[in-house]
Coordinates of C-alpha atoms in Angstrom, one line a residue:
Chain A
M563 CA -7.0 -173.1 -262.5
V564 CA -8.0 -173.0 -258.8
N565 CA -11.0 -175.1 -258.8
E566 CA -12.0 -174.3 -255.2
P567 CA -11.5 -170.6 -254.8
Y568 CA -10.1 -169.4 -251.5
T569 CA -12.6 -167.7 -249.2
I570 CA -10.2 -166.2 -246.9
K571 CA -11.0 -163.0 -245.1
L572 CA -8.3 -160.5 -244.9
Q573 CA -8.1 -160.8 -241.1
D574 CA -7.2 -164.4 -241.6
I575 CA -4.0 -163.8 -243.4
F576 CA -1.6 -166.2 -242.2
E577 CA 1.1 -165.3 -239.7
G578 CA 3.6 -167.4 -241.6
P579 CA 4.2 -170.6 -243.5
M580 CA 3.7 -172.8 -240.5
D581 CA 0.3 -171.1 -239.7
L582 CA -0.7 -171.7 -243.4
L583 CA 0.4 -175.4 -243.2
V584 CA -1.6 -176.0 -240.1
H585 CA -4.7 -174.4 -241.7
L586 CA -4.4 -176.6 -244.8
I587 CA -3.9 -179.8 -242.6
K588 CA -6.9 -179.0 -240.5
K589 CA -9.1 -177.9 -243.3
N590 CA -8.4 -181.0 -245.4
E591 CA -8.5 -183.3 -242.4
V592 CA -5.2 -184.7 -243.1
D593 CA -3.4 -187.2 -241.0
I594 CA -0.4 -185.5 -239.7
Y595 CA 1.6 -188.7 -239.6
D596 CA 0.8 -189.4 -243.2
I597 CA 0.8 -186.0 -244.9
P598 CA -0.1 -186.4 -248.6
I599 CA 2.8 -184.2 -249.5
A600 CA 2.0 -183.6 -253.1
F601 CA -1.5 -182.5 -252.3
I602 CA -0.4 -180.2 -249.5
T603 CA 2.4 -178.7 -251.5
E604 CA -0.1 -178.0 -254.4
K605 CA -2.5 -176.3 -251.9
F606 CA 0.3 -174.3 -250.4
L607 CA 1.5 -173.0 -253.8
E608 CA -2.2 -172.2 -254.7
Y609 CA -2.3 -170.0 -251.7
L610 CA 0.9 -168.2 -252.7
E611 CA -0.5 -167.7 -256.1
W612 CA -3.6 -166.2 -254.6
M613 CA -1.6 -163.8 -252.4
K614 CA 0.4 -162.8 -255.5
S615 CA -2.8 -162.1 -257.3
L616 CA -3.8 -159.7 -254.5
D617 CA -0.4 -158.0 -254.8
V618 CA 0.5 -159.2 -251.3
D619 CA 4.2 -159.2 -250.7
I620 CA 5.0 -162.8 -250.1
A621 CA 7.6 -163.0 -247.2
G622 CA 10.7 -165.0 -247.8
D623 CA 9.6 -167.5 -245.1
F624 CA 6.8 -168.8 -247.4
L625 CA 9.2 -169.3 -250.2
V626 CA 11.6 -171.2 -248.0
M627 CA 8.7 -173.4 -247.0
A628 CA 7.7 -173.9 -250.6
A629 CA 11.1 -175.0 -251.4
T630 CA 11.2 -177.4 -248.4
L631 CA 7.9 -179.0 -249.5
A632 CA 9.1 -179.4 -253.0
H633 CA 12.3 -180.9 -251.8
I634 CA 10.5 -183.4 -249.6
K635 CA 8.1 -184.2 -252.5
S636 CA 11.1 -185.0 -254.7
R637 CA 12.7 -187.1 -252.1
M638 CA 9.4 -189.1 -251.7
L639 CA 9.8 -190.0 -255.3
L640 CA 13.2 -191.6 -254.8
P641 CA 13.3 -195.3 -253.9
S642 CA 14.2 -195.8 -250.2
R643 CA 17.8 -196.8 -249.8
N644 CA 16.9 -199.1 -247.1
E645 CA 14.2 -200.9 -248.9
G646 CA 13.0 -204.1 -247.2
T647 CA 14.2 -203.1 -243.7
D648 CA 12.2 -202.0 -240.9
T649 CA 13.6 -198.5 -240.9
D650 CA 11.1 -197.2 -243.5
E651 CA 9.4 -195.0 -241.0
D652 CA 12.6 -193.3 -239.9
D653 CA 13.5 -192.6 -243.4
D654 CA 10.3 -190.8 -244.3
P655 CA 11.3 -187.4 -245.7
R656 CA 8.1 -185.9 -244.4
K657 CA 9.5 -186.3 -240.8
E658 CA 11.3 -183.0 -241.5
I659 CA 8.1 -181.1 -241.3
T660 CA 6.0 -183.4 -239.2
G661 CA 8.0 -182.9 -236.0
P662 CA 8.0 -179.0 -236.3
L663 CA 4.3 -179.0 -237.3
I664 CA 3.3 -181.0 -234.2
E665 CA 5.4 -178.8 -232.0
Y666 CA 3.8 -175.7 -233.5
M667 CA 0.3 -177.1 -233.3
Q668 CA 0.8 -177.9 -229.6
M669 CA 2.1 -174.3 -228.9
K670 CA -0.8 -173.0 -230.8
S671 CA -3.2 -175.0 -228.6
V672 CA -1.5 -173.5 -225.5
A673 CA -1.9 -170.0 -227.0
E674 CA -5.6 -170.7 -227.5
K675 CA -6.1 -172.0 -223.9
L676 CA -4.2 -169.0 -222.5
A677 CA -6.5 -166.6 -224.5
R678 CA -9.5 -168.4 -222.9
Q679 CA -8.4 -167.6 -219.3
P680 CA -10.0 -164.6 -217.6
I681 CA -7.4 -162.1 -218.8
L682 CA -6.6 -159.2 -216.4
D683 CA -7.5 -155.8 -217.8
E684 CA -9.6 -157.5 -220.4
D685 CA -12.0 -159.8 -218.6
V686 CA -11.3 -159.0 -215.0
F687 CA -10.0 -155.9 -213.3
S688 CA -8.0 -155.1 -210.3
R689 CA -8.1 -151.9 -208.5
N690 CA -6.6 -149.0 -210.4
V691 CA -4.0 -147.8 -207.9
E692 CA -1.7 -146.1 -210.2
K693 CA -2.5 -142.8 -208.7
Y694 CA -2.9 -143.8 -205.2
N695 CA -3.4 -140.9 -202.9
L696 CA -0.5 -141.9 -200.7
V697 CA 2.0 -140.6 -203.2
H698 CA 2.2 -137.0 -202.4
D699 CA 5.1 -136.0 -204.5
P700 CA 5.3 -137.4 -208.0
S701 CA 9.1 -137.3 -207.9
E702 CA 8.9 -139.6 -204.9
E703 CA 7.1 -142.2 -206.8
T704 CA 9.1 -145.4 -207.0
L705 CA 9.0 -147.8 -209.8
Q706 CA 9.3 -151.6 -209.6
V707 CA 12.7 -152.2 -211.3
D708 CA 13.6 -155.1 -213.5
L709 CA 16.1 -155.6 -216.3
T710 CA 13.8 -154.3 -219.0
S711 CA 13.3 -151.0 -217.2
L712 CA 16.9 -150.6 -216.5
L713 CA 17.8 -151.2 -220.1
S714 CA 15.0 -148.9 -221.5
T715 CA 16.0 -146.2 -219.0
Y716 CA 19.5 -146.3 -220.3
R717 CA 18.3 -146.3 -223.9
S718 CA 16.2 -143.2 -223.4
L719 CA 19.1 -141.5 -221.7
L720 CA 21.2 -142.2 -224.8
D721 CA 18.4 -140.9 -226.9
R722 CA 18.2 -137.8 -224.9
I723 CA 21.8 -137.0 -225.3
A724 CA 22.2 -138.3 -228.9
D725 CA 22.1 -134.8 -230.3
Q726 CA 24.4 -133.2 -227.9
K727 CA 27.7 -132.5 -229.5
G728 CA 31.0 -133.4 -227.9
L729 CA 29.7 -136.3 -226.1
R730 CA 30.1 -139.6 -227.7
I731 CA 28.5 -142.6 -226.3
T732 CA 29.4 -145.9 -227.8
F733 CA 28.0 -149.3 -227.2
E734 CA 30.9 -150.9 -225.4
G735 CA 31.0 -154.5 -224.8
I736 CA 30.1 -155.0 -221.2
S737 CA 32.8 -157.7 -220.9
V738 CA 35.7 -155.4 -220.8
K739 CA 33.8 -153.3 -218.2
E740 CA 33.3 -156.3 -216.1
K741 CA 36.9 -157.3 -216.4
M742 CA 38.0 -153.9 -215.4
T743 CA 36.0 -154.0 -212.2
E744 CA 37.2 -157.5 -211.4
L745 CA 40.9 -156.6 -212.0
I746 CA 40.7 -153.4 -209.9
D747 CA 39.4 -155.4 -207.0
I748 CA 42.4 -157.9 -207.4
I749 CA 45.0 -155.2 -207.8
K750 CA 43.6 -153.2 -204.9
E751 CA 43.7 -156.1 -202.6
K752 CA 47.2 -157.3 -203.5
G753 CA 48.8 -154.0 -204.2
A754 CA 50.8 -155.3 -207.1
V755 CA 50.3 -158.2 -209.4
A756 CA 51.9 -159.7 -212.4
F757 CA 49.9 -159.7 -215.7
D758 CA 50.3 -163.5 -216.0
S759 CA 48.7 -164.1 -212.7
L760 CA 45.6 -162.3 -213.7
L761 CA 45.0 -164.9 -216.3
S762 CA 43.5 -168.3 -215.7
D763 CA 45.6 -171.4 -216.1
T764 CA 44.6 -172.1 -219.6
P765 CA 43.6 -168.7 -221.0
D766 CA 42.1 -168.6 -224.5
R767 CA 42.8 -165.8 -226.9
I768 CA 39.6 -163.8 -226.0
E769 CA 40.5 -163.9 -222.4
I770 CA 44.0 -162.6 -223.0
I771 CA 42.7 -159.8 -225.3
L772 CA 39.9 -159.0 -222.8
T773 CA 42.3 -158.8 -219.9
F774 CA 44.8 -156.7 -221.8
L775 CA 42.1 -154.3 -223.0
A776 CA 40.8 -154.0 -219.4
I777 CA 44.3 -153.3 -218.1
L778 CA 44.8 -150.5 -220.8
E779 CA 41.5 -149.0 -219.7
I780 CA 42.4 -149.2 -216.0
V781 CA 45.8 -147.5 -216.7
K782 CA 44.0 -144.8 -218.7
L783 CA 41.8 -144.3 -215.7
N784 CA 45.1 -143.7 -213.7
M785 CA 44.2 -146.2 -211.1
V786 CA 47.3 -148.3 -211.6
R787 CA 50.8 -148.1 -212.8
L788 CA 52.2 -150.4 -215.4
I789 CA 55.8 -151.6 -215.2
Q790 CA 57.8 -153.7 -217.5
S791 CA 61.4 -154.3 -216.2
S792 CA 62.8 -155.8 -219.4
P793 CA 61.8 -156.0 -223.0
Y794 CA 59.2 -158.9 -223.3
G795 CA 59.4 -159.2 -219.5
N796 CA 56.3 -159.8 -217.5
L797 CA 54.0 -156.7 -217.0
R798 CA 53.5 -155.8 -213.4
L799 CA 50.5 -153.7 -212.3
I800 CA 50.9 -151.5 -209.2
H801 CA 48.0 -150.0 -207.5
R802 CA 48.5 -146.2 -207.3
K803 CA 47.6 -146.1 -203.7
A804 CA 50.1 -148.8 -202.7
D805 CA 52.7 -147.1 -204.9
D806 CA 52.3 -143.9 -203.1
A807 CA 52.7 -145.5 -199.8
R808 CA 55.8 -147.3 -200.8
L809 CA 57.4 -144.1 -202.1
Q810 CA 56.8 -142.3 -198.9
N811 CA 58.3 -145.0 -196.7
Chain B
M903 CA -29.1 -160.4 -215.9
L904 CA -26.6 -159.4 -213.2
Q905 CA -27.9 -157.4 -210.2
I906 CA -27.4 -153.8 -210.5
K907 CA -25.9 -153.7 -207.1
S908 CA -23.2 -156.1 -208.1
I909 CA -22.5 -154.1 -211.3
I910 CA -22.3 -150.8 -209.5
E911 CA -20.0 -152.3 -206.9
S912 CA -17.6 -153.6 -209.7
L913 CA -17.5 -150.2 -211.4
L914 CA -16.7 -148.4 -208.1
F915 CA -14.0 -150.9 -207.5
A916 CA -12.4 -150.6 -210.9
S917 CA -12.8 -146.9 -211.4
K918 CA -9.8 -144.5 -211.2
G919 CA -11.7 -141.8 -209.3
P920 CA -15.0 -141.2 -207.6
L921 CA -18.1 -142.0 -209.6
N922 CA -21.3 -140.2 -209.4
V923 CA -24.9 -141.1 -210.3
E924 CA -24.7 -139.7 -213.9
E925 CA -21.5 -141.5 -214.7
I926 CA -23.0 -144.8 -213.5
K927 CA -26.3 -144.2 -215.3
K928 CA -24.2 -143.9 -218.6
V929 CA -22.7 -147.3 -218.1
I930 CA -26.1 -149.0 -217.1
P931 CA -28.7 -146.9 -219.1
D932 CA -31.5 -149.2 -217.9
A933 CA -31.1 -148.3 -214.3
E934 CA -33.2 -145.4 -212.9
K935 CA -31.2 -142.6 -211.3
E936 CA -33.3 -143.1 -208.0
E937 CA -32.4 -146.8 -208.1
I938 CA -28.6 -146.0 -208.5
K939 CA -28.7 -143.5 -205.7
A940 CA -30.4 -146.0 -203.5
V941 CA -27.9 -148.8 -204.3
L942 CA -25.0 -146.3 -203.6
N943 CA -26.3 -145.6 -200.1
E944 CA -27.1 -149.2 -199.5
L945 CA -23.5 -150.1 -200.3
K946 CA -22.1 -147.3 -198.2
N947 CA -24.1 -148.6 -195.3
E948 CA -23.1 -152.2 -195.9
F949 CA -19.4 -151.6 -196.0
E950 CA -19.6 -149.3 -192.8
K951 CA -21.4 -152.0 -190.9
R952 CA -18.9 -154.7 -192.2
N953 CA -16.2 -152.9 -190.4
G954 CA -13.5 -154.1 -192.8
G955 CA -10.4 -152.5 -194.3
F956 CA -12.1 -150.1 -196.6
V957 CA -15.4 -148.1 -196.9
L958 CA -17.4 -146.5 -199.6
H959 CA -16.7 -142.8 -199.1
E960 CA -18.7 -139.9 -200.4
V961 CA -16.4 -137.4 -201.9
A962 CA -16.2 -134.8 -204.6
G963 CA -19.8 -135.3 -205.6
G964 CA -19.3 -139.0 -206.1
F965 CA -18.6 -142.3 -204.4
Q966 CA -15.1 -144.1 -204.0
F967 CA -13.8 -147.0 -202.1
R968 CA -11.1 -145.9 -199.7
T969 CA -9.1 -147.5 -196.9
K970 CA -9.8 -146.2 -193.4
P971 CA -7.6 -143.5 -192.0
E972 CA -6.5 -145.8 -189.1
H973 CA -4.9 -148.2 -191.5
K974 CA -2.6 -145.7 -193.0
E975 CA 0.5 -146.7 -190.9
Y976 CA 0.4 -150.2 -192.4
I977 CA -0.4 -149.1 -195.8
H978 CA 2.6 -146.6 -195.7
R979 CA 4.8 -149.7 -194.7
L980 CA 3.5 -151.7 -197.6
F981 CA 4.6 -148.8 -200.0
Q982 CA 8.0 -148.3 -198.4
P983 CA 10.5 -148.6 -201.1
S984 CA 12.1 -152.0 -201.1
P985 CA 15.5 -152.5 -202.7
A986 CA 13.5 -153.6 -205.9
R987 CA 11.7 -150.2 -206.1
L988 CA 13.6 -147.0 -207.1
S989 CA 12.6 -143.6 -208.1
K990 CA 13.2 -142.6 -211.8
A991 CA 16.2 -140.5 -211.0
A992 CA 17.8 -143.4 -209.1
L993 CA 17.0 -145.8 -211.9
E994 CA 18.7 -143.5 -214.4
T995 CA 21.8 -143.2 -212.3
L996 CA 21.8 -146.9 -211.7
A997 CA 21.5 -147.6 -215.4
I998 CA 24.5 -145.2 -216.2
I999 CA 26.6 -146.9 -213.5
A1000 CA 25.7 -150.3 -214.7
Y1001 CA 26.4 -149.8 -218.3
R1002 CA 29.5 -147.4 -218.1
Q1003 CA 31.2 -148.8 -215.0
P1004 CA 33.7 -148.0 -213.7
V1005 CA 32.4 -144.4 -213.9
M1006 CA 32.9 -141.1 -212.2
R1007 CA 30.2 -138.9 -210.7
S1008 CA 31.1 -136.2 -213.2
E1009 CA 30.3 -138.6 -216.2
I1010 CA 26.9 -139.5 -214.6
E1011 CA 26.1 -135.9 -214.2
H1012 CA 27.2 -135.1 -217.7
I1013 CA 24.9 -137.7 -219.1
R1014 CA 21.8 -136.9 -216.9
G1015 CA 22.4 -133.2 -216.9
V1016 CA 21.7 -132.8 -213.2
N1017 CA 23.5 -133.2 -209.9
A1018 CA 23.7 -136.9 -209.0
G1019 CA 25.1 -136.7 -205.4
N1020 CA 21.8 -137.6 -203.7
T1021 CA 20.9 -140.4 -205.9
I1022 CA 24.4 -141.9 -205.7
R1023 CA 24.2 -141.8 -201.9
L1024 CA 20.9 -143.5 -202.0
L1025 CA 22.2 -146.3 -204.3
L1026 CA 25.3 -146.6 -202.0
E1027 CA 23.0 -147.0 -199.0
R1028 CA 20.8 -149.5 -200.8
K1029 CA 24.1 -151.3 -201.6
L1030 CA 23.3 -151.4 -205.3
V1031 CA 26.5 -149.5 -206.2
R1032 CA 29.9 -149.3 -204.5
I1033 CA 33.0 -147.3 -204.6
L1034 CA 35.6 -149.0 -206.6
G1035 CA 38.4 -146.6 -206.0
R1036 CA 39.7 -143.3 -207.0
R1037 CA 41.2 -142.1 -210.2
E1038 CA 44.7 -140.8 -209.7
I1039 CA 44.1 -137.6 -211.5
P1040 CA 43.7 -134.1 -210.0
G1041 CA 40.9 -134.2 -207.5
R1042 CA 41.2 -137.9 -207.2
P1043 CA 37.6 -138.6 -208.2
I1044 CA 35.7 -141.6 -206.9
V1045 CA 34.9 -144.3 -209.4
Y1046 CA 31.7 -146.2 -208.9
A1047 CA 30.5 -149.7 -210.0
T1048 CA 27.7 -152.1 -209.3
T1049 CA 27.6 -154.6 -206.5
Q1050 CA 26.8 -158.2 -206.1
K1051 CA 23.4 -157.2 -204.7
F1052 CA 22.7 -155.4 -207.9
L1053 CA 23.2 -158.7 -209.8
E1054 CA 20.9 -160.4 -207.4
I1055 CA 18.1 -157.9 -207.7
F1056 CA 18.3 -157.9 -211.4
D1057 CA 18.5 -161.7 -211.5
L1058 CA 21.9 -161.7 -213.3
K1059 CA 24.6 -164.3 -213.1
S1060 CA 27.3 -161.8 -214.0
L1061 CA 27.6 -158.4 -215.6
K1062 CA 28.3 -160.2 -218.9
D1063 CA 24.6 -161.1 -218.8
L1064 CA 23.5 -157.6 -218.8
P1065 CA 21.5 -157.0 -222.0
T1066 CA 22.7 -154.0 -224.1
P1067 CA 20.8 -151.5 -226.1
K1068 CA 22.0 -153.3 -229.1
D1069 CA 20.2 -156.4 -228.1
I1070 CA 16.9 -154.4 -228.2
D1071 CA 17.7 -152.6 -231.4
D1072 CA 18.5 -156.1 -233.0
L1073 CA 14.8 -157.1 -232.3
Q1074 CA 13.7 -154.7 -234.8
T1075 CA 15.8 -156.1 -237.6
A1076 CA 15.4 -159.5 -239.2
S1077 CA 17.4 -162.2 -237.6
K1078 CA 20.8 -162.9 -238.9
P1079 CA 21.1 -165.7 -241.3
D1080 CA 23.4 -167.7 -239.0
D1081 CA 20.7 -167.4 -236.3
Q1082 CA 19.2 -170.7 -237.4
S1083 CA 16.0 -169.1 -237.7
L1084 CA 15.0 -171.0 -240.9
P1085 CA 11.7 -172.7 -240.5
F1086 CA 13.5 -176.0 -240.9
K1087 CA 17.1 -176.9 -241.0
S1088 CA 17.0 -179.5 -243.8
E1089 CA 19.6 -182.0 -242.9
S1090 CA 20.7 -182.3 -246.5
A1091 CA 22.5 -179.2 -247.7
D1092 CA 19.7 -177.8 -249.8
P1093 CA 20.6 -174.7 -251.7
S1094 CA 17.1 -173.5 -251.9
T1095 CA 16.7 -173.4 -248.1
S1096 CA 20.2 -172.3 -247.0
E1097 CA 20.3 -168.7 -248.1
N1098 CA 16.7 -167.5 -248.4
N1099 CA 16.1 -165.9 -245.1
S1100 CA 17.0 -162.3 -245.6
Chain C
M1429 CA -4.7 -152.6 -181.9
L1430 CA -6.7 -153.0 -185.0
Q1431 CA -8.0 -156.3 -186.0
I1432 CA -5.5 -158.1 -188.3
K1433 CA -8.3 -159.0 -190.6
S1434 CA -9.2 -155.5 -191.2
I1435 CA -5.5 -154.5 -191.7
I1436 CA -4.9 -157.3 -194.2
E1437 CA -7.9 -156.3 -196.1
S1438 CA -6.9 -152.7 -196.4
L1439 CA -3.5 -153.8 -197.6
L1440 CA -5.0 -156.1 -200.2
F1441 CA -7.1 -153.2 -201.3
A1442 CA -4.3 -150.6 -201.6
S1443 CA -1.7 -152.9 -203.2
K1444 CA -0.9 -152.7 -206.8
G1445 CA -0.4 -156.4 -207.3
P1446 CA -1.2 -159.6 -205.5
L1447 CA 0.2 -160.0 -202.1
N1448 CA 1.5 -163.2 -200.5
V1449 CA 1.8 -164.2 -196.9
E1450 CA 5.5 -163.1 -196.7
E1451 CA 4.8 -159.6 -197.9
I1452 CA 2.0 -159.2 -195.5
K1453 CA 4.1 -160.5 -192.7
K1454 CA 6.7 -157.9 -193.5
V1455 CA 4.0 -155.1 -192.9
I1456 CA 2.5 -156.8 -189.8
P1457 CA 5.5 -158.5 -188.2
D1458 CA 3.5 -159.4 -185.1
A1459 CA 1.2 -161.6 -187.1
E1460 CA 1.9 -165.3 -187.4
K1461 CA 2.2 -166.7 -190.9
E1462 CA -0.4 -169.2 -190.0
E1463 CA -2.8 -166.5 -188.9
I1464 CA -2.3 -164.5 -192.0
K1465 CA -2.9 -167.5 -194.2
A1466 CA -6.1 -168.3 -192.2
V1467 CA -7.4 -164.7 -192.6
L1468 CA -6.7 -164.7 -196.3
N1469 CA -8.8 -167.8 -196.7
E1470 CA -11.5 -166.3 -194.6
L1471 CA -11.6 -163.2 -196.6
K1472 CA -11.7 -165.1 -199.8
N1473 CA -14.7 -167.2 -198.6
E1474 CA -16.5 -164.1 -197.2
F1475 CA -16.3 -162.2 -200.5
E1476 CA -17.3 -165.2 -202.5
K1477 CA -20.4 -165.7 -200.3
R1478 CA -21.2 -162.0 -200.5
N1479 CA -21.6 -162.3 -204.1
G1480 CA -20.8 -158.7 -204.8
G1481 CA -18.9 -156.9 -207.7
F1482 CA -15.5 -158.3 -206.9
V1483 CA -13.8 -161.3 -205.1
L1484 CA -10.5 -162.1 -203.5
H1485 CA -8.7 -164.0 -206.1
E1486 CA -5.7 -166.3 -205.7
V1487 CA -3.1 -165.7 -208.4
A1488 CA 0.6 -165.6 -209.1
G1489 CA 1.4 -166.9 -205.6
G1490 CA -0.6 -164.2 -203.9
F1491 CA -4.1 -162.8 -203.3
Q1492 CA -5.7 -159.9 -205.1
F1493 CA -9.2 -158.3 -205.3
R1494 CA -10.5 -158.6 -208.8
T1495 CA -13.8 -158.0 -210.4
K1496 CA -15.7 -161.0 -211.8
P1497 CA -15.5 -161.9 -215.5
E1498 CA -19.3 -161.3 -215.9
H1499 CA -18.9 -157.6 -215.2
K1500 CA -16.4 -157.0 -218.0
E1501 CA -18.9 -155.5 -220.4
Y1502 CA -19.9 -152.8 -217.9
I1503 CA -16.4 -152.0 -216.9
H1504 CA -15.3 -151.8 -220.5
R1505 CA -18.0 -149.3 -221.0
L1506 CA -16.6 -147.2 -218.1
F1507 CA -13.1 -147.3 -219.5
Q1508 CA -13.1 -146.3 -223.1
P1509 CA -10.9 -147.0 -225.0
S1510 CA -10.2 -150.5 -223.6
P1511 CA -6.6 -151.8 -223.8
A1512 CA -5.4 -153.4 -227.0
R1513 CA -5.9 -157.1 -227.0
L1514 CA -2.8 -159.3 -227.6
S1515 CA -2.6 -160.5 -231.2
K1516 CA -2.5 -164.2 -232.2
A1517 CA 1.2 -163.8 -232.9
A1518 CA 1.9 -162.3 -229.5
L1519 CA -0.1 -165.2 -227.8
E1520 CA 1.8 -167.8 -229.8
T1521 CA 5.2 -166.3 -229.0
L1522 CA 4.2 -165.9 -225.3
A1523 CA 3.0 -169.6 -225.2
I1524 CA 6.4 -170.7 -226.6
I1525 CA 8.4 -168.6 -224.2
A1526 CA 6.3 -169.8 -221.3
Y1527 CA 6.7 -173.4 -222.2
R1528 CA 10.3 -173.4 -223.4
Q1529 CA 11.9 -170.9 -220.9
P1530 CA 14.6 -170.0 -220.9
V1531 CA 14.4 -169.7 -224.7
M1532 CA 16.4 -168.0 -227.4
R1533 CA 14.8 -165.8 -230.1
S1534 CA 16.0 -168.3 -232.8
E1535 CA 14.2 -171.2 -231.1
I1536 CA 10.9 -169.2 -231.1
E1537 CA 11.4 -168.4 -234.8
H1538 CA 12.2 -172.0 -235.5
I1539 CA 8.9 -173.1 -234.0
R1540 CA 6.7 -170.3 -235.5
G1541 CA 8.6 -170.2 -238.8
V1542 CA 8.6 -166.4 -238.9
N1543 CA 10.6 -163.5 -237.5
A1544 CA 9.8 -162.8 -233.9
G1545 CA 11.7 -159.6 -233.1
N1546 CA 8.8 -157.2 -233.1
T1547 CA 6.6 -159.5 -231.2
I1548 CA 9.3 -160.1 -228.5
R1549 CA 9.8 -156.3 -228.3
L1550 CA 6.1 -155.8 -227.7
L1551 CA 6.0 -158.5 -225.0
L1552 CA 9.0 -156.9 -223.3
E1553 CA 7.4 -153.5 -223.4
R1554 CA 4.2 -155.0 -221.9
K1555 CA 6.4 -156.6 -219.3
L1556 CA 4.9 -160.1 -220.1
V1557 CA 8.4 -161.5 -220.8
R1558 CA 11.8 -160.5 -219.6
I1559 CA 15.4 -161.0 -220.5
L1560 CA 16.7 -163.7 -218.3
G1561 CA 20.4 -163.6 -219.4
R1562 CA 22.5 -165.1 -222.1
R1563 CA 23.2 -168.6 -223.3
E1564 CA 26.9 -169.6 -223.2
I1565 CA 27.1 -170.6 -226.8
P1566 CA 28.8 -168.6 -229.6
G1567 CA 27.2 -165.2 -230.0
R1568 CA 25.9 -165.4 -226.4
P1569 CA 22.3 -165.0 -227.4
I1570 CA 19.8 -163.5 -225.1
V1571 CA 17.3 -165.8 -223.4
Y1572 CA 13.8 -165.0 -222.6
A1573 CA 11.5 -166.0 -219.8
T1574 CA 8.0 -165.0 -218.7
T1575 CA 7.4 -162.5 -215.8
Q1576 CA 5.4 -162.4 -212.6
K1577 CA 3.0 -160.1 -214.5
F1578 CA 2.4 -162.8 -217.2
L1579 CA 1.1 -165.0 -214.3
E1580 CA -1.1 -162.2 -213.0
I1581 CA -2.5 -161.3 -216.4
F1582 CA -3.3 -164.8 -217.5
D1583 CA -4.7 -165.9 -214.1
L1584 CA -2.1 -168.5 -213.4
K1585 CA -1.2 -169.5 -209.8
S1586 CA 2.3 -170.4 -210.9
L1587 CA 4.1 -171.7 -214.0
K1588 CA 3.0 -175.2 -213.1
D1589 CA -0.5 -174.0 -213.8
L1590 CA 0.2 -173.4 -217.5
P1591 CA -2.3 -175.1 -219.8
T1592 CA -1.0 -178.4 -221.3
P1593 CA -0.6 -178.7 -225.0
K1594 CA -3.3 -180.7 -226.6
D1595 CA -2.6 -184.2 -227.6
I1596 CA -1.9 -184.8 -231.2
D1597 CA -5.1 -186.7 -231.8
D1598 CA -7.1 -183.7 -230.4
L1599 CA -5.0 -181.3 -232.6
Q1600 CA -6.1 -183.2 -235.8
T1601 CA -9.8 -183.1 -235.0
A1602 CA -9.8 -179.5 -233.7
S1603 CA -11.1 -178.3 -237.0
K1604 CA -14.4 -180.0 -236.5
P1605 CA -16.7 -177.5 -234.9
D1606 CA -18.0 -179.9 -232.3
D1607 CA -14.6 -180.6 -230.9
Q1608 CA -13.6 -177.0 -230.8
S1609 CA -16.3 -176.2 -228.2
L1610 CA -14.9 -178.8 -225.7
P1611 CA -13.9 -177.1 -222.5
F1612 CA -10.4 -177.7 -221.2
K1613 CA -10.0 -181.4 -221.2
S1614 CA -7.7 -182.3 -218.4
E1615 CA -5.0 -184.0 -220.5
S1616 CA -3.4 -187.1 -219.5
A1617 CA -0.1 -185.6 -220.5
D1618 CA 1.8 -184.4 -217.5
P1619 CA 2.8 -180.8 -217.8
S1620 CA 6.2 -181.5 -216.5
T1621 CA 7.1 -183.9 -219.4
S1622 CA 9.2 -183.3 -222.4
E1623 CA 7.9 -179.9 -223.6
N1624 CA 8.2 -178.3 -220.3
N1625 CA 11.9 -178.5 -219.5
S1626 CA 14.2 -178.7 -222.3

């Protein structure tokens, strides 16, 4: 069945269908701009068969690629609609994989070149100053902060309290939070505002909902008072502080 | 082959702690102990004579490169916490304020399980958080939020750009089918490629 | 007062990462930038000439003392176990992020043809990539970029220093053993063309 048995070592298992395609193209010294699609498809399927025979789970990505190749192959068999014109090249169904393949091969070449650099902590070493004597108290140790450390700190806090009863932490959309902060700033500055004036000139539904949710949250926080003078009338938001002052005068 | 002196110097440079003759011998078995000892003393003299920023110091039965004591003032300045450096406690508090703002001190303390007064003060001083206002409930507790400077330091355009724990959790799962992660989008609607990614 | 050269050397020695002129200036405000720059180059030449175990290396926009690649075997023997090497998948994903930044997960998966979630997570954990923000399209997907540490680890002065992808003609012949051993050919392709800034 397979006349040329694969001699692939297990560590050479391909990362994905693209990786396999690149291997087939290089191994068979195929011109990337003129891929013999029937041949490559056959080799691709042979490899899948081989993986199956080893009881390796074939990832869905490989099957998608097999289908894509088969589809291109069938389109190659159809006569070109623009026969006789100069657009033959543009019509080449193989274009669908040629472009992505070139892109992937280029990125692979960059990865290979990167791996050849003298890599820090693998080929060259800097001084190990993690435990530099200057830090006397470990609690005083400072960390370089970045988004990833902020996020992972928050996640580990959530994990830490996950089991505690009576405390429910939900992943709230940050957008409502941001809106709240923004609105409190406005209301604090102006003392009182109408709901309408908090919206942009052409608010979309999301913005209206977001603003409304944020206002409800602010009211819940007891930082503003909400007044509606007539049914369906405009909502007015009054800063609690300003409200107090007015009542006293 | 590399010079033994050069190898020993690189080991002393990269090592976490002081190295003694036996430890070096283990890494360079070909070298004689006497030779290693001689090289260490040679290096020590060389760096002393050089009169640079650091010397090879004999300590705890071994040798270690160390800066000279007279430089400590400058090195302390180098390590002075900049706005981009925070203690673990401060980072935790900042994370809670960032993700749960507007938030009260009691909520922060509830999550962290410890008093947060000092770290909040530090974050206020560093202008990473601000007082947004007070909740009009008994005790009128202060409500905290993050600042513009917070966004600058974390390189965010707005709070909306803050990644959530969910974003990280999503990385563990396969991408959603509508994520256009198919190897190829075939321009013709091909049933065999459109629903296969799960 | 201590010699500026000696101070700068001690700072470079004590610092965790590469230091640039501005950072040194902050610690020694009296020194002129030009002076600092001159001292850095002087030190660099001096350590090169010394031909010892480490040199002053210019990387990621700054200067850092580093051992020479030829010593790695000995240093690895000193530090067992050595850190895990990055896998092929991690390197490819990193190459795509470096070239296409800011880039979405789906774009990475589109190019590699496989799920990238776990690899991105690993790269985030190792601080080689970072979350830059979100793209303003439906779903507001996270976009990724490389970090300063990426430059430090891969010995790049800046992103402009990234290796250029091979020409297609080279890619096709890459399977022939003779071609594979070619050193970095300086490609005619300008790194700032198409691939770099989409």
